[in-house]
Amino acid sequence: MKDTELCTDTDEISNLLGDLFYHNSLDGNFNATFLNNNMYIRNQQYTYCINSNLYEQTKLNSPIQLAEMVRAISKCTSIAPGPDGIPYCFIHNPLISALDSIVNVIPILKPNKNKFETKSCRPISLLNTMVKVLEKIINSRLRWFLEKTICSILARTAFEDIETPLKIPIFRTQTLLKMKSLRWPLWQLAKNNIPPIIFNQHLQSITSDLCDYTEMYTDGSKTDNGVGAAVVFKDHVSMLRLPNFCSIYSAEATAISYALDIIKTSRILKAAILSDSLSSLRSIENPFTTNEIARKIQNQLHNLTNSRYSIILIWIPSHSQITGNERADENARQAITSPDAIKLNGFTLHDAKSSSKTITSNIWLRA
């Protein structure tokens, strides 16, 4: 709509949307600090500083090879074409050149908004499929550089754990868990068809063989009020409070990691960690996991095992009247509001992405 009249001319509609998107990106929408920094960066004089004697720099800036193109295209499986009408299947075999158009901006109607008002739309830029392939090639090069840099740091620090500002530990590539560290004796029992007493009997038969091991129960909890985790064993209780945007997986895995920290600081040479988080244990078992907390746990187990600790991870069903698990579950819920809970600021990249997506979506829906 223009003023109070409905527009039907396509050119006028395009101009109205273009004017809206233009004003949305004007400098007046940003604070002075951002604008000053932006101006400073724009005025910087960048010079060619590639050192031809450094392999990493020449590798990153070398011409794109056909093999890189093939690898990037192999990862492009979407059937949606770009604004040039070229889908990935056209590029797969044979390779063809992109057409003149590089990017196209189209308006998308926001949910539950008046379709006749320009402010009800948001701009979406469509890239040609060839441009997306180029993005994947650049992404692959940057990942190669980061992994190579990480390995270099790892070697210089004698395989010590390193953490980034996001609390993401570096994965020790030599860490491969021994399968005997994880046990799934209760996994074959169908929880819905077997009474809790059966689970307890089976668990007692398992732990009777581990009489010289310290049993440690871990659990996590996520509610509208926040995220908590807990570690309990004997008379000891540790309650942990995580950032509110963390997932339940992060809470469960953090509890296991914290239990390993207790094992190290308290010099518990033999310990059995019992957790009802199947996803956490599966992730820990996977040597190729991408989750940062699971990688940290793998590192911890590797270090403890090399120091002659004996650690066993056991899966147990939740809400099956297992005393230790019930204690851990209760304390994990209490940790969300308890002033005695230890506040942790660490979170995973997945947590950060989910939080950013939620915040962005809420801002967009309120616009």
GROMACS .gro file of C-alpha atoms in nm:
model
  367
    1MET     CA    1   0.000   0.000   0.000
    2LYS     CA    2   0.111   0.356  -0.070
    3ASP     CA    3  -0.027   0.589   0.194
    4THR     CA    4  -0.380   0.445   0.219
    5GLU     CA    5  -0.421   0.332  -0.141
    6LEU     CA    6  -0.357  -0.016  -0.273
    7CYS     CA    7  -0.088  -0.033  -0.541
    8THR     CA    8  -0.122  -0.278  -0.829
    9ASP     CA    9   0.153  -0.158  -1.063
   10THR     CA   10   0.448  -0.399  -1.041
   11ASP     CA   11   0.709  -0.127  -1.092
   12GLU     CA   12   0.558   0.090  -0.819
   13ILE     CA   13   0.542  -0.211  -0.582
   14SER     CA   14   0.909  -0.283  -0.651
   15ASN     CA   15   1.000   0.080  -0.582
   16LEU     CA   16   0.806   0.079  -0.253
   17LEU     CA   17   0.979  -0.237  -0.132
   18GLY     CA   18   1.317  -0.113  -0.251
   19ASP     CA   19   1.265   0.215  -0.067
   20LEU     CA   20   1.172   0.027   0.252
   21PHE     CA   21   1.478  -0.198   0.236
   22TYR     CA   22   1.699   0.101   0.155
   23HIS     CA   23   1.584   0.296   0.460
   24ASN     CA   24   1.626  -0.011   0.679
   25SER     CA   25   1.999  -0.013   0.599
   26LEU     CA   26   2.062   0.361   0.641
   27ASP     CA   27   2.325   0.481   0.889
   28GLY     CA   28   2.055   0.638   1.102
   29ASN     CA   29   1.951   0.291   1.222
   30PHE     CA   30   2.290   0.235   1.393
   31ASN     CA   31   2.448   0.393   1.700
   32ALA     CA   32   2.743   0.631   1.685
   33THR     CA   33   2.997   0.376   1.811
   34PHE     CA   34   2.913   0.132   1.535
   35LEU     CA   35   2.921   0.403   1.268
   36ASN     CA   36   3.258   0.537   1.387
   37ASN     CA   37   3.413   0.190   1.385
   38ASN     CA   38   3.261   0.118   1.047
   39MET     CA   39   3.403   0.440   0.903
   40TYR     CA   40   3.745   0.366   1.054
   41ILE     CA   41   3.755   0.021   0.895
   42ARG     CA   42   3.642   0.154   0.557
   43ASN     CA   43   3.920   0.413   0.558
   44GLN     CA   44   4.192   0.157   0.628
   45GLN     CA   45   4.438   0.109   0.346
   46TYR     CA   46   4.490  -0.261   0.294
   47THR     CA   47   4.798  -0.375   0.111
   48TYR     CA   48   4.895  -0.707  -0.044
   49CYS     CA   49   5.072  -0.886   0.238
   50ILE     CA   50   5.086  -1.249   0.127
   51ASN     CA   51   5.420  -1.402   0.214
   52SER     CA   52   5.511  -1.635  -0.072
   53ASN     CA   53   5.743  -1.825   0.163
   54LEU     CA   54   5.456  -1.933   0.389
   55TYR     CA   55   5.271  -2.238   0.257
   56GLU     CA   56   4.948  -2.158   0.444
   57GLN     CA   57   4.917  -1.810   0.288
   58THR     CA   58   4.991  -1.923  -0.067
   59LYS     CA   59   4.754  -2.218  -0.026
   60LEU     CA   60   4.466  -2.001   0.091
   61ASN     CA   61   4.511  -1.751  -0.193
   62SER     CA   62   4.601  -1.986  -0.478
   63PRO     CA   63   4.373  -2.020  -0.785
   64ILE     CA   64   4.077  -2.253  -0.735
   65GLN     CA   65   4.149  -2.600  -0.870
   66LEU     CA   66   3.905  -2.830  -1.048
   67ALA     CA   67   3.933  -3.087  -0.767
   68GLU     CA   68   3.813  -2.824  -0.517
   69MET     CA   69   3.519  -2.744  -0.744
   70VAL     CA   70   3.424  -3.111  -0.769
   71ARG     CA   71   3.441  -3.159  -0.392
   72ALA     CA   72   3.229  -2.850  -0.330
   73ILE     CA   73   2.968  -2.949  -0.589
   74SER     CA   74   2.943  -3.299  -0.442
   75LYS     CA   75   2.813  -3.141  -0.121
   76CYS     CA   76   2.545  -2.939  -0.304
   77THR     CA   77   2.232  -3.156  -0.299
   78SER     CA   78   1.954  -2.896  -0.291
   79ILE     CA   79   1.710  -2.904  -0.583
   80ALA     CA   80   1.626  -2.532  -0.550
   81PRO     CA   81   1.777  -2.313  -0.825
   82GLY     CA   82   1.910  -1.961  -0.785
   83PRO     CA   83   1.767  -1.650  -0.957
   84ASP     CA   84   1.943  -1.755  -1.278
   85GLY     CA   85   1.730  -2.069  -1.291
   86ILE     CA   86   2.030  -2.302  -1.276
   87PRO     CA   87   1.990  -2.592  -1.030
   88TYR     CA   88   2.286  -2.788  -0.894
   89CYS     CA   89   2.202  -3.086  -1.114
   90PHE     CA   90   2.298  -2.875  -1.418
   91ILE     CA   91   2.640  -2.807  -1.266
   92HIS     CA   92   2.713  -3.160  -1.151
   93ASN     CA   93   2.761  -3.295  -1.504
   94PRO     CA   94   2.880  -3.116  -1.703
   95LEU     CA   95   3.018  -2.803  -1.534
   96ILE     CA   96   2.878  -2.484  -1.689
   97SER     CA   97   2.940  -2.115  -1.633
   98ALA     CA   98   2.712  -1.899  -1.427
   99LEU     CA   99   2.497  -1.651  -1.613
  100ASP     CA  100   2.512  -1.274  -1.582
  101SER     CA  101   2.289  -1.238  -1.278
  102ILE     CA  102   2.471  -1.285  -0.945
  103VAL     CA  103   2.220  -1.191  -0.680
  104ASN     CA  104   1.851  -1.117  -0.673
  105VAL     CA  105   1.651  -0.974  -0.383
  106ILE     CA  106   1.291  -1.079  -0.335
  107PRO     CA  107   1.045  -0.981  -0.059
  108ILE     CA  108   0.911  -1.252   0.175
  109LEU     CA  109   0.594  -1.189   0.374
  110LYS     CA  110   0.638  -1.217   0.751
  111PRO     CA  111   0.399  -1.455   0.932
  112ASN     CA  112   0.066  -1.309   1.039
  113LYS     CA  113   0.140  -0.970   0.880
  114ASN     CA  114  -0.067  -0.753   0.646
  115LYS     CA  115   0.043  -0.853   0.296
  116PHE     CA  116  -0.052  -0.510   0.159
  117GLU     CA  117   0.199  -0.319   0.377
  118THR     CA  118   0.563  -0.292   0.272
  119LYS     CA  119   0.689  -0.319   0.632
  120SER     CA  120   0.534  -0.666   0.647
  121CYS     CA  121   0.802  -0.799   0.413
  122ARG     CA  122   1.166  -0.886   0.465
  123PRO     CA  123   1.429  -0.908   0.190
  124ILE     CA  124   1.576  -1.241   0.087
  125SER     CA  125   1.878  -1.249  -0.143
  126LEU     CA  126   1.901  -1.542  -0.381
  127LEU     CA  127   2.247  -1.641  -0.498
  128ASN     CA  128   2.329  -1.828  -0.812
  129THR     CA  129   2.423  -2.189  -0.749
  130MET     CA  130   2.774  -2.122  -0.885
  131VAL     CA  131   2.820  -1.851  -0.623
  132LYS     CA  132   2.717  -2.097  -0.351
  133VAL     CA  133   2.973  -2.345  -0.485
  134LEU     CA  134   3.239  -2.073  -0.455
  135GLU     CA  135   3.130  -2.012  -0.094
  136LYS     CA  136   3.177  -2.381  -0.016
  137ILE     CA  137   3.526  -2.380  -0.167
  138ILE     CA  138   3.628  -2.079   0.043
  139ASN     CA  139   3.470  -2.238   0.352
  140SER     CA  140   3.665  -2.559   0.289
  141ARG     CA  141   3.993  -2.366   0.264
  142LEU     CA  142   3.927  -2.175   0.584
  143ARG     CA  143   3.839  -2.497   0.770
  144TRP     CA  144   4.163  -2.653   0.645
  145PHE     CA  145   4.360  -2.353   0.770
  146LEU     CA  146   4.191  -2.355   1.112
  147GLU     CA  147   4.240  -2.729   1.159
  148LYS     CA  148   4.605  -2.699   1.059
  149THR     CA  149   4.651  -2.409   1.301
  150ILE     CA  150   4.480  -2.603   1.582
  151CYS     CA  151   4.708  -2.904   1.526
  152SER     CA  152   5.009  -2.673   1.538
  153ILE     CA  153   4.895  -2.521   1.870
  154LEU     CA  154   4.821  -2.870   2.001
  155ALA     CA  155   5.174  -2.984   1.924
  156ARG     CA  156   5.332  -2.679   2.089
  157THR     CA  157   5.130  -2.726   2.407
  158ALA     CA  158   5.211  -3.096   2.451
  159PHE     CA  159   4.847  -3.195   2.408
  160GLU     CA  160   4.714  -2.980   2.690
  161ASP     CA  161   4.347  -2.885   2.681
  162ILE     CA  162   4.287  -2.543   2.526
  163GLU     CA  163   3.967  -2.343   2.550
  164THR     CA  164   3.840  -2.058   2.335
  165PRO     CA  165   3.630  -1.767   2.472
  166LEU     CA  166   3.326  -1.983   2.391
  167LYS     CA  167   3.464  -2.256   2.619
  168ILE     CA  168   3.518  -2.491   2.325
  169PRO     CA  169   3.800  -2.735   2.404
  170ILE     CA  170   4.033  -2.845   2.129
  171PHE     CA  171   3.983  -3.210   2.033
  172ARG     CA  172   4.289  -3.423   2.081
  173THR     CA  173   4.305  -3.621   1.757
  174GLN     CA  174   4.483  -3.910   1.929
  175THR     CA  175   4.193  -3.963   2.169
  176LEU     CA  176   3.998  -4.276   2.075
  177LEU     CA  177   3.782  -4.417   2.352
  178LYS     CA  178   3.816  -4.781   2.438
  179MET     CA  179   3.476  -4.945   2.403
  180LYS     CA  180   3.509  -5.106   2.746
  181SER     CA  181   3.479  -4.757   2.900
  182LEU     CA  182   3.110  -4.748   2.804
  183ARG     CA  183   2.859  -5.012   2.903
  184TRP     CA  184   2.500  -5.061   2.784
  185PRO     CA  185   2.373  -5.361   2.985
  186LEU     CA  186   2.029  -5.209   3.044
  187TRP     CA  187   1.984  -5.085   2.686
  188GLN     CA  188   1.825  -5.410   2.567
  189LEU     CA  189   1.546  -5.384   2.821
  190ALA     CA  190   1.232  -5.215   2.694
  191LYS     CA  191   1.160  -4.944   2.949
  192ASN     CA  192   0.787  -4.919   2.878
  193ASN     CA  193   0.728  -5.292   2.928
  194ILE     CA  194   0.945  -5.364   3.231
  195PRO     CA  195   0.871  -5.245   3.586
  196PRO     CA  196   1.136  -5.031   3.759
  197ILE     CA  197   1.220  -5.306   4.007
  198ILE     CA  198   1.363  -5.514   3.722
  199PHE     CA  199   1.593  -5.229   3.622
  200ASN     CA  200   1.709  -5.195   3.980
  201GLN     CA  201   1.781  -5.566   4.006
  202HIS     CA  202   1.983  -5.562   3.686
  203LEU     CA  203   2.170  -5.252   3.798
  204GLN     CA  204   2.254  -5.409   4.131
  205SER     CA  205   2.394  -5.714   3.955
  206ILE     CA  206   2.613  -5.484   3.746
  207THR     CA  207   2.738  -5.269   4.032
  208SER     CA  208   2.807  -5.575   4.247
  209ASP     CA  209   3.097  -5.646   4.011
  210LEU     CA  210   3.218  -5.290   4.066
  211CYS     CA  211   3.220  -5.293   4.446
  212ASP     CA  212   3.553  -5.110   4.458
  213TYR     CA  213   3.429  -4.838   4.220
  214THR     CA  214   3.274  -4.510   4.336
  215GLU     CA  215   2.926  -4.475   4.184
  216MET     CA  216   2.859  -4.122   4.055
  217TYR     CA  217   2.519  -4.021   3.917
  218THR     CA  218   2.477  -3.727   3.680
  219ASP     CA  219   2.172  -3.555   3.536
  220GLY     CA  220   2.057  -3.234   3.370
  221SER     CA  221   1.736  -3.034   3.370
  222LYS     CA  222   1.590  -2.759   3.153
  223THR     CA  223   1.276  -2.562   3.239
  224ASP     CA  224   1.130  -2.221   3.157
  225ASN     CA  225   1.331  -2.084   3.450
  226GLY     CA  226   1.672  -2.201   3.328
  227VAL     CA  227   1.912  -2.492   3.289
  228GLY     CA  228   2.073  -2.694   3.566
  229ALA     CA  229   2.287  -3.004   3.617
  230ALA     CA  230   2.402  -3.212   3.911
  231VAL     CA  231   2.657  -3.472   4.018
  232VAL     CA  232   2.586  -3.688   4.324
  233PHE     CA  233   2.782  -3.966   4.491
  234LYS     CA  234   2.780  -4.088   4.850
  235ASP     CA  235   2.705  -3.776   5.058
  236HIS     CA  236   2.844  -3.537   4.798
  237VAL     CA  237   2.621  -3.313   4.584
  238SER     CA  238   2.738  -3.066   4.319
  239MET     CA  239   2.475  -2.842   4.160
  240LEU     CA  240   2.557  -2.652   3.841
  241ARG     CA  241   2.375  -2.361   3.676
  242LEU     CA  242   2.421  -2.314   3.300
  243PRO     CA  243   2.316  -2.021   3.076
  244ASN     CA  244   1.943  -2.026   3.010
  245PHE     CA  245   1.982  -2.084   2.636
  246CYS     CA  246   2.180  -2.407   2.677
  247SER     CA  247   2.018  -2.730   2.560
  248ILE     CA  248   1.929  -3.025   2.781
  249TYR     CA  249   2.207  -3.215   2.604
  250SER     CA  250   2.460  -2.953   2.715
  251ALA     CA  251   2.335  -2.986   3.073
  252GLU     CA  252   2.361  -3.366   3.071
  253ALA     CA  253   2.705  -3.367   2.908
  254THR     CA  254   2.836  -3.089   3.134
  255ALA     CA  255   2.737  -3.296   3.439
  256ILE     CA  256   2.945  -3.589   3.309
  257SER     CA  257   3.241  -3.360   3.240
  258TYR     CA  258   3.215  -3.208   3.588
  259ALA     CA  259   3.208  -3.557   3.740
  260LEU     CA  260   3.537  -3.629   3.565
  261ASP     CA  261   3.680  -3.306   3.710
  262ILE     CA  262   3.579  -3.425   4.058
  263ILE     CA  263   3.740  -3.763   3.992
  264LYS     CA  264   4.066  -3.592   3.904
  265THR     CA  265   4.073  -3.337   4.189
  266SER     CA  266   3.959  -3.591   4.449
  267ARG     CA  267   4.187  -3.864   4.311
  268ILE     CA  268   3.910  -4.121   4.280
  269LEU     CA  269   4.111  -4.390   4.103
  270LYS     CA  270   3.811  -4.610   4.024
  271ALA     CA  271   3.477  -4.454   3.935
  272ALA     CA  272   3.158  -4.553   3.755
  273ILE     CA  273   2.957  -4.263   3.611
  274LEU     CA  274   2.589  -4.351   3.563
  275SER     CA  275   2.387  -4.125   3.332
  276ASP     CA  276   2.041  -4.148   3.178
  277SER     CA  277   2.145  -3.933   2.881
  278LEU     CA  278   2.172  -4.175   2.593
  279SER     CA  279   2.255  -3.898   2.346
  280SER     CA  280   2.548  -3.778   2.558
  281LEU     CA  281   2.697  -4.125   2.593
  282ARG     CA  282   2.654  -4.201   2.224
  283SER     CA  283   2.825  -3.874   2.140
  284ILE     CA  284   3.113  -3.952   2.377
  285GLU     CA  285   3.148  -4.296   2.222
  286ASN     CA  286   3.175  -4.147   1.872
  287PRO     CA  287   3.542  -4.062   1.795
  288PHE     CA  288   3.426  -3.823   1.520
  289THR     CA  289   3.176  -3.626   1.727
  290THR     CA  290   3.155  -3.255   1.654
  291ASN     CA  291   3.010  -3.157   1.992
  292GLU     CA  292   3.256  -2.955   2.198
  293ILE     CA  293   3.157  -3.096   2.538
  294ALA     CA  294   3.177  -3.455   2.413
  295ARG     CA  295   3.525  -3.380   2.277
  296LYS     CA  296   3.628  -3.237   2.612
  297ILE     CA  297   3.502  -3.550   2.787
  298GLN     CA  298   3.701  -3.764   2.545
  299ASN     CA  299   4.011  -3.564   2.634
  300GLN     CA  300   3.940  -3.600   3.005
  301LEU     CA  301   3.896  -3.976   2.977
  302HIS     CA  302   4.213  -4.001   2.772
  303ASN     CA  303   4.416  -3.811   3.033
  304LEU     CA  304   4.268  -3.999   3.329
  305THR     CA  305   4.318  -4.337   3.164
  306ASN     CA  306   4.681  -4.252   3.088
  307SER     CA  307   4.719  -4.157   3.455
  308ARG     CA  308   4.601  -4.506   3.556
  309TYR     CA  309   4.250  -4.410   3.652
  310SER     CA  310   3.975  -4.658   3.576
  311ILE     CA  311   3.657  -4.488   3.455
  312ILE     CA  312   3.341  -4.663   3.339
  313LEU     CA  313   3.037  -4.490   3.189
  314ILE     CA  314   2.705  -4.671   3.227
  315TRP     CA  315   2.368  -4.583   3.076
  316ILE     CA  316   2.066  -4.615   3.303
  317PRO     CA  317   1.697  -4.544   3.226
  318SER     CA  318   1.546  -4.227   3.368
  319HIS     CA  319   1.254  -4.219   3.612
  320SER     CA  320   1.291  -4.586   3.699
  321GLN     CA  321   1.316  -4.540   4.076
  322ILE     CA  322   1.694  -4.575   4.074
  323THR     CA  323   1.788  -4.391   4.394
  324GLY     CA  324   2.107  -4.227   4.268
  325ASN     CA  325   1.940  -4.115   3.947
  326GLU     CA  326   1.641  -3.973   4.135
  327ARG     CA  327   1.878  -3.775   4.360
  328ALA     CA  328   2.068  -3.637   4.061
  329ASP     CA  329   1.744  -3.545   3.884
  330GLU     CA  330   1.608  -3.362   4.189
  331ASN     CA  331   1.931  -3.170   4.246
  332ALA     CA  332   1.956  -3.079   3.878
  333ARG     CA  333   1.612  -2.915   3.900
  334GLN     CA  334   1.704  -2.740   4.223
  335ALA     CA  335   2.025  -2.608   4.066
  336ILE     CA  336   1.821  -2.381   3.839
  337THR     CA  337   1.711  -2.160   4.128
  338SER     CA  338   1.944  -2.257   4.413
  339PRO     CA  339   2.190  -1.988   4.533
  340ASP     CA  340   2.432  -2.271   4.617
  341ALA     CA  341   2.462  -2.382   4.254
  342ILE     CA  342   2.793  -2.326   4.078
  343LYS     CA  343   2.739  -2.088   3.788
  344LEU     CA  344   2.904  -2.195   3.462
  345ASN     CA  345   2.937  -1.964   3.163
  346GLY     CA  346   3.039  -2.224   2.906
  347PHE     CA  347   2.819  -2.316   2.611
  348THR     CA  348   2.851  -2.490   2.278
  349LEU     CA  349   2.844  -2.349   1.928
  350HIS     CA  350   2.508  -2.519   1.876
  351ASP     CA  351   2.371  -2.343   2.184
  352ALA     CA  352   2.497  -2.008   2.053
  353LYS     CA  353   2.346  -2.065   1.709
  354SER     CA  354   2.009  -2.170   1.854
  355SER     CA  355   2.002  -1.865   2.081
  356SER     CA  356   2.096  -1.628   1.799
  357LYS     CA  357   1.830  -1.780   1.575
  358THR     CA  358   1.564  -1.739   1.843
  359ILE     CA  359   1.661  -1.378   1.915
  360THR     CA  360   1.674  -1.288   1.546
  361SER     CA  361   1.337  -1.452   1.482
  362ASN     CA  362   1.176  -1.265   1.771
  363ILE     CA  363   1.317  -0.932   1.652
  364TRP     CA  364   1.196  -0.999   1.301
  365LEU     CA  365   0.844  -1.096   1.415
  366ARG     CA  366   0.819  -0.780   1.628
  367ALA     CA  367   0.935  -0.557   1.343
   0.00000   0.00000   0.00000
